[in-house]
Amino acid sequence: MLKIGVLASGRGSNFQAIINAVKTGYLKARVEVLITDNSAAYAIKRADDNGIAGLVMRPADYASPDTYYEAVADELVKRGVGLVVLAGFMRVVRKPLIDLFPMSIMNIHPALLPSFPGLHAQRQAISYGVKISGCTVHFVDEGMDTGPVIIQAAVPVYCDDTEESLSERILEYEHRIFPYAIRLFAEGRLEVKGRVVRIQGQVKDKDVVVNPPLAKGD
Ligand code: GRF
């Protein structure tokens, strides 16, 4: 069975969505370990509550970013992790980790990439004035939110949206598409060619989630 290692820096609601998906049997995988760079992360409590090993590993305690990621990679390899999931991990991961998990690290980003990479994606979307935003699950490469896209969900942006209201609308879809993308990986259905991810046996309207669908007659 696929073993998952989760990296998270904060609240961990996506981590929780993954835990729940495993619990219900939707996701046939095991969350082996949580690694956090923040000793105050609420994600640690979620790990504790669910019997998942939680490790605090802070970059400040290592000689360089590369040695930090070597140590993180060691922990994941030691536990037989086959997929690394960045669930609100607020750092750009580096080569020592990426090289050991080629096309086996996933990230969730709260915008429709390649629009609005980096921090505060929802704020960026509102300031830019886009009418549709959403979230993206992608494989991680060395860039900032630049790796191959696996699945996206789109949500409307309304004129009276705030960063908070848009974030909340997007988050609901994050919690749906992240476990789904992991499930596709666990089932061996993701094939990466260059920067294009093909989903074997793609189900239209499920593998790309658009909300709200147009009503008939619109
Ligand atoms: C999410 O919006 C995710 O897209 C972004 O960071 C946030 C993490 O939220 N990368 P949570 O910690 O999973 O609740």
Coordinates of C-alpha atoms and ligand atoms in Angstrom, one line a residue:
M1 CA 0.0 0.0 0.0
L2 CA 1.2 3.5 -0.8
K3 CA 2.8 5.3 2.1
I4 CA 2.4 9.1 2.2
G5 CA 4.6 11.6 3.9
V6 CA 2.9 15.0 4.5
L7 CA 4.8 18.3 4.9
A8 CA 2.7 21.1 6.4
S9 CA 3.4 24.4 8.1
G10 CA 0.1 25.4 9.7
R11 CA -3.5 24.7 10.1
G12 CA -3.5 21.5 8.2
S13 CA -7.0 21.4 6.9
N14 CA -5.8 19.7 3.7
F15 CA -3.9 17.2 5.8
Q16 CA -7.2 16.5 7.6
A17 CA -9.0 16.0 4.3
I18 CA -6.3 13.4 3.4
I19 CA -6.6 11.7 6.8
N20 CA -10.4 11.6 6.4
A21 CA -10.1 10.1 2.9
V22 CA -7.9 7.3 4.2
K23 CA -10.3 6.7 7.1
T24 CA -13.3 6.3 4.9
G25 CA -11.4 4.0 2.5
Y26 CA -11.7 6.5 -0.4
L27 CA -8.0 6.6 -0.4
K28 CA -6.2 3.2 -0.2
A29 CA -3.0 4.5 1.3
R30 CA -1.4 5.1 4.7
V31 CA -0.3 8.4 6.1
E32 CA 3.1 7.4 7.5
V33 CA 4.4 10.7 8.9
L34 CA 3.8 14.4 9.2
I35 CA 6.8 16.7 9.0
T36 CA 6.4 20.3 9.9
D37 CA 8.8 23.3 10.0
N38 CA 6.7 25.0 12.6
S39 CA 6.4 23.8 16.2
A40 CA 3.2 25.7 16.6
A41 CA 1.4 24.1 13.6
Y42 CA -2.1 22.8 14.3
A43 CA -1.3 20.0 11.9
I44 CA 0.7 18.4 14.8
K45 CA -2.5 18.0 16.8
R46 CA -4.2 16.4 13.8
A47 CA -1.3 13.9 13.5
D48 CA -1.4 13.1 17.3
D49 CA -5.2 12.7 17.2
N50 CA -4.9 10.2 14.4
G51 CA -1.9 8.2 15.6
I52 CA 0.4 9.6 12.9
A53 CA 4.0 10.2 13.7
G54 CA 4.7 13.9 13.8
L55 CA 8.2 15.4 13.4
V56 CA 9.2 19.1 13.9
M57 CA 12.1 19.8 11.6
R58 CA 13.1 23.5 11.4
P59 CA 15.5 24.8 8.7
A60 CA 17.1 27.0 11.3
D61 CA 18.5 23.9 13.0
Y62 CA 20.4 22.9 9.8
A63 CA 23.6 24.3 8.3
S64 CA 22.0 25.1 4.9
P65 CA 18.7 24.7 3.1
D66 CA 20.1 21.7 1.2
T67 CA 21.2 19.9 4.4
Y68 CA 17.7 20.5 5.7
Y69 CA 16.1 18.9 2.7
E70 CA 18.6 16.0 2.9
A71 CA 17.5 15.4 6.5
V72 CA 13.8 15.6 5.5
A73 CA 14.4 13.2 2.6
D74 CA 16.2 10.8 5.0
E75 CA 13.2 10.6 7.3
L76 CA 10.8 10.0 4.4
V77 CA 13.0 7.3 2.7
K78 CA 13.6 5.6 6.1
R79 CA 9.8 5.2 6.4
G80 CA 9.3 3.9 2.9
V81 CA 7.3 6.9 1.8
G82 CA 6.3 6.7 -1.9
L83 CA 4.5 10.0 -2.2
V84 CA 5.3 13.3 -0.5
V85 CA 2.4 15.7 -0.1
L86 CA 2.9 19.4 0.5
A87 CA -0.2 20.4 2.4
G88 CA 0.3 24.1 3.1
F89 CA 4.1 23.7 3.4
M90 CA 5.2 27.3 3.1
R91 CA 8.6 26.8 1.6
V92 CA 10.0 26.0 -1.8
V93 CA 11.5 22.5 -1.6
R94 CA 14.9 21.9 -3.0
K95 CA 16.9 19.5 -5.1
P96 CA 18.0 17.0 -2.5
L97 CA 14.3 16.2 -1.8
I98 CA 13.1 16.5 -5.4
D99 CA 15.8 14.3 -6.8
L100 CA 14.8 11.4 -4.4
F101 CA 11.1 11.7 -5.3
P102 CA 10.9 12.4 -9.0
M103 CA 7.2 13.2 -9.9
S104 CA 6.3 11.9 -6.5
I105 CA 5.9 15.2 -4.7
M106 CA 2.5 16.9 -4.9
N107 CA 1.5 20.4 -3.9
I108 CA -1.8 22.2 -3.7
H109 CA -2.0 25.8 -4.7
P110 CA -5.0 28.1 -4.2
A111 CA -5.2 29.5 -7.7
L112 CA -5.4 28.3 -11.3
L113 CA -1.8 27.9 -12.1
P114 CA 0.1 29.3 -14.0
S115 CA -1.8 32.4 -12.7
F116 CA -0.9 33.7 -9.3
P117 CA 2.0 31.5 -8.1
G118 CA 3.6 32.2 -4.8
L119 CA 2.2 33.6 -1.6
H120 CA -1.3 35.2 -1.2
A121 CA -2.7 33.7 -4.4
Q122 CA -6.3 34.5 -3.5
R123 CA -5.3 38.2 -2.7
Q124 CA -3.5 38.3 -6.0
A125 CA -6.6 37.0 -7.9
I126 CA -8.8 39.6 -6.3
S127 CA -6.4 42.5 -7.0
Y128 CA -6.0 41.4 -10.6
G129 CA -9.8 41.4 -11.0
V130 CA -10.2 37.9 -12.5
K131 CA -13.7 36.5 -12.5
I132 CA -12.7 32.8 -12.1
S133 CA -10.1 31.4 -9.8
G134 CA -9.7 28.0 -8.1
C135 CA -7.1 25.6 -7.0
T136 CA -4.4 23.4 -8.6
V137 CA -2.8 20.1 -7.6
H138 CA 0.6 19.8 -9.3
F139 CA 3.8 17.8 -9.2
V140 CA 6.6 19.7 -7.6
D141 CA 9.7 20.7 -9.5
E142 CA 12.4 23.1 -8.5
G143 CA 10.4 26.2 -9.4
M144 CA 7.8 28.1 -7.4
D145 CA 4.5 26.4 -8.2
T146 CA 5.7 25.5 -11.7
G147 CA 5.5 21.7 -11.9
P148 CA 3.1 19.6 -14.1
V149 CA -0.6 20.2 -13.4
I150 CA -2.6 17.2 -12.2
I151 CA -6.0 18.5 -11.6
Q152 CA -7.7 21.9 -11.2
A153 CA -11.0 23.1 -9.8
A154 CA -12.5 26.5 -10.8
V155 CA -14.7 28.7 -8.7
P156 CA -16.2 32.1 -9.4
V157 CA -14.8 35.4 -8.0
Y158 CA -17.6 37.8 -7.0
C159 CA -17.3 41.6 -6.9
D160 CA -17.9 41.7 -3.1
D161 CA -15.4 38.9 -2.4
T162 CA -12.7 39.4 0.2
E163 CA -9.5 37.4 0.5
E164 CA -11.2 35.4 3.2
S165 CA -14.4 34.7 1.4
L166 CA -12.6 33.6 -1.8
S167 CA -10.1 31.5 0.2
E168 CA -13.0 29.7 1.9
R169 CA -14.7 29.0 -1.4
I170 CA -11.5 27.7 -2.9
L171 CA -10.6 25.6 0.2
E172 CA -13.8 23.6 -0.1
Y173 CA -12.5 22.4 -3.5
E174 CA -8.9 21.9 -2.3
H175 CA -10.3 19.4 0.1
R176 CA -12.0 17.6 -2.7
I177 CA -9.3 17.6 -5.4
F178 CA -6.3 16.9 -3.3
P179 CA -7.4 13.5 -2.0
Y180 CA -8.7 12.7 -5.5
A181 CA -5.3 13.5 -7.1
I182 CA -3.6 11.3 -4.4
R183 CA -6.0 8.6 -5.2
L184 CA -5.1 8.8 -8.9
F185 CA -1.5 8.5 -8.0
A186 CA -2.1 5.6 -5.7
E187 CA -4.0 3.8 -8.5
G188 CA -1.1 4.4 -10.8
R189 CA -3.2 6.4 -13.2
L190 CA -1.0 9.4 -13.6
E191 CA 1.4 9.4 -16.5
V192 CA 3.8 12.4 -16.9
K193 CA 5.1 13.3 -20.4
G194 CA 7.2 16.4 -20.3
R195 CA 5.1 18.9 -18.4
V196 CA 1.8 17.2 -19.3
V197 CA 0.1 14.8 -16.9
R198 CA -2.3 12.3 -18.6
I199 CA -4.9 10.7 -16.4
Q200 CA -5.5 7.1 -17.5
G201 CA -9.2 6.5 -18.0
Q202 CA -10.0 10.1 -17.4
V203 CA -13.6 10.8 -16.3
K204 CA -14.8 14.0 -17.9
D205 CA -16.3 16.6 -15.5
K206 CA -14.7 14.7 -12.6
D207 CA -11.0 15.1 -13.4
V208 CA -11.5 18.8 -14.0
V209 CA -14.0 20.3 -11.6
V210 CA -15.8 23.4 -12.5
N211 CA -18.2 25.2 -10.2
P212 CA -20.9 26.2 -10.8
P213 CA -21.8 24.3 -13.9
L214 CA -23.8 26.3 -16.4
A215 CA -27.5 25.7 -16.1
K216 CA -29.2 24.4 -19.2
G217 CA -30.4 27.3 -21.3
D218 CA -27.8 29.8 -20.0
Ligands
GRF1 C1 -4.1 26.2 1.4 O1 -4.9 27.2 0.9 C2 -3.2 25.6 0.3 O2 -3.7 25.8 -1.0 C3 -2.0 26.5 0.4 O3 -1.9 26.7 1.8 C4 -3.1 26.6 2.4 C5 -3.0 25.6 3.5 O4 -4.2 25.4 4.3 N1 -0.8 25.9 -0.2 P1 -4.3 24.2 5.3 O5 -3.0 24.3 6.2 O6 -4.3 22.9 4.5 O7 -5.5 24.4 6.0

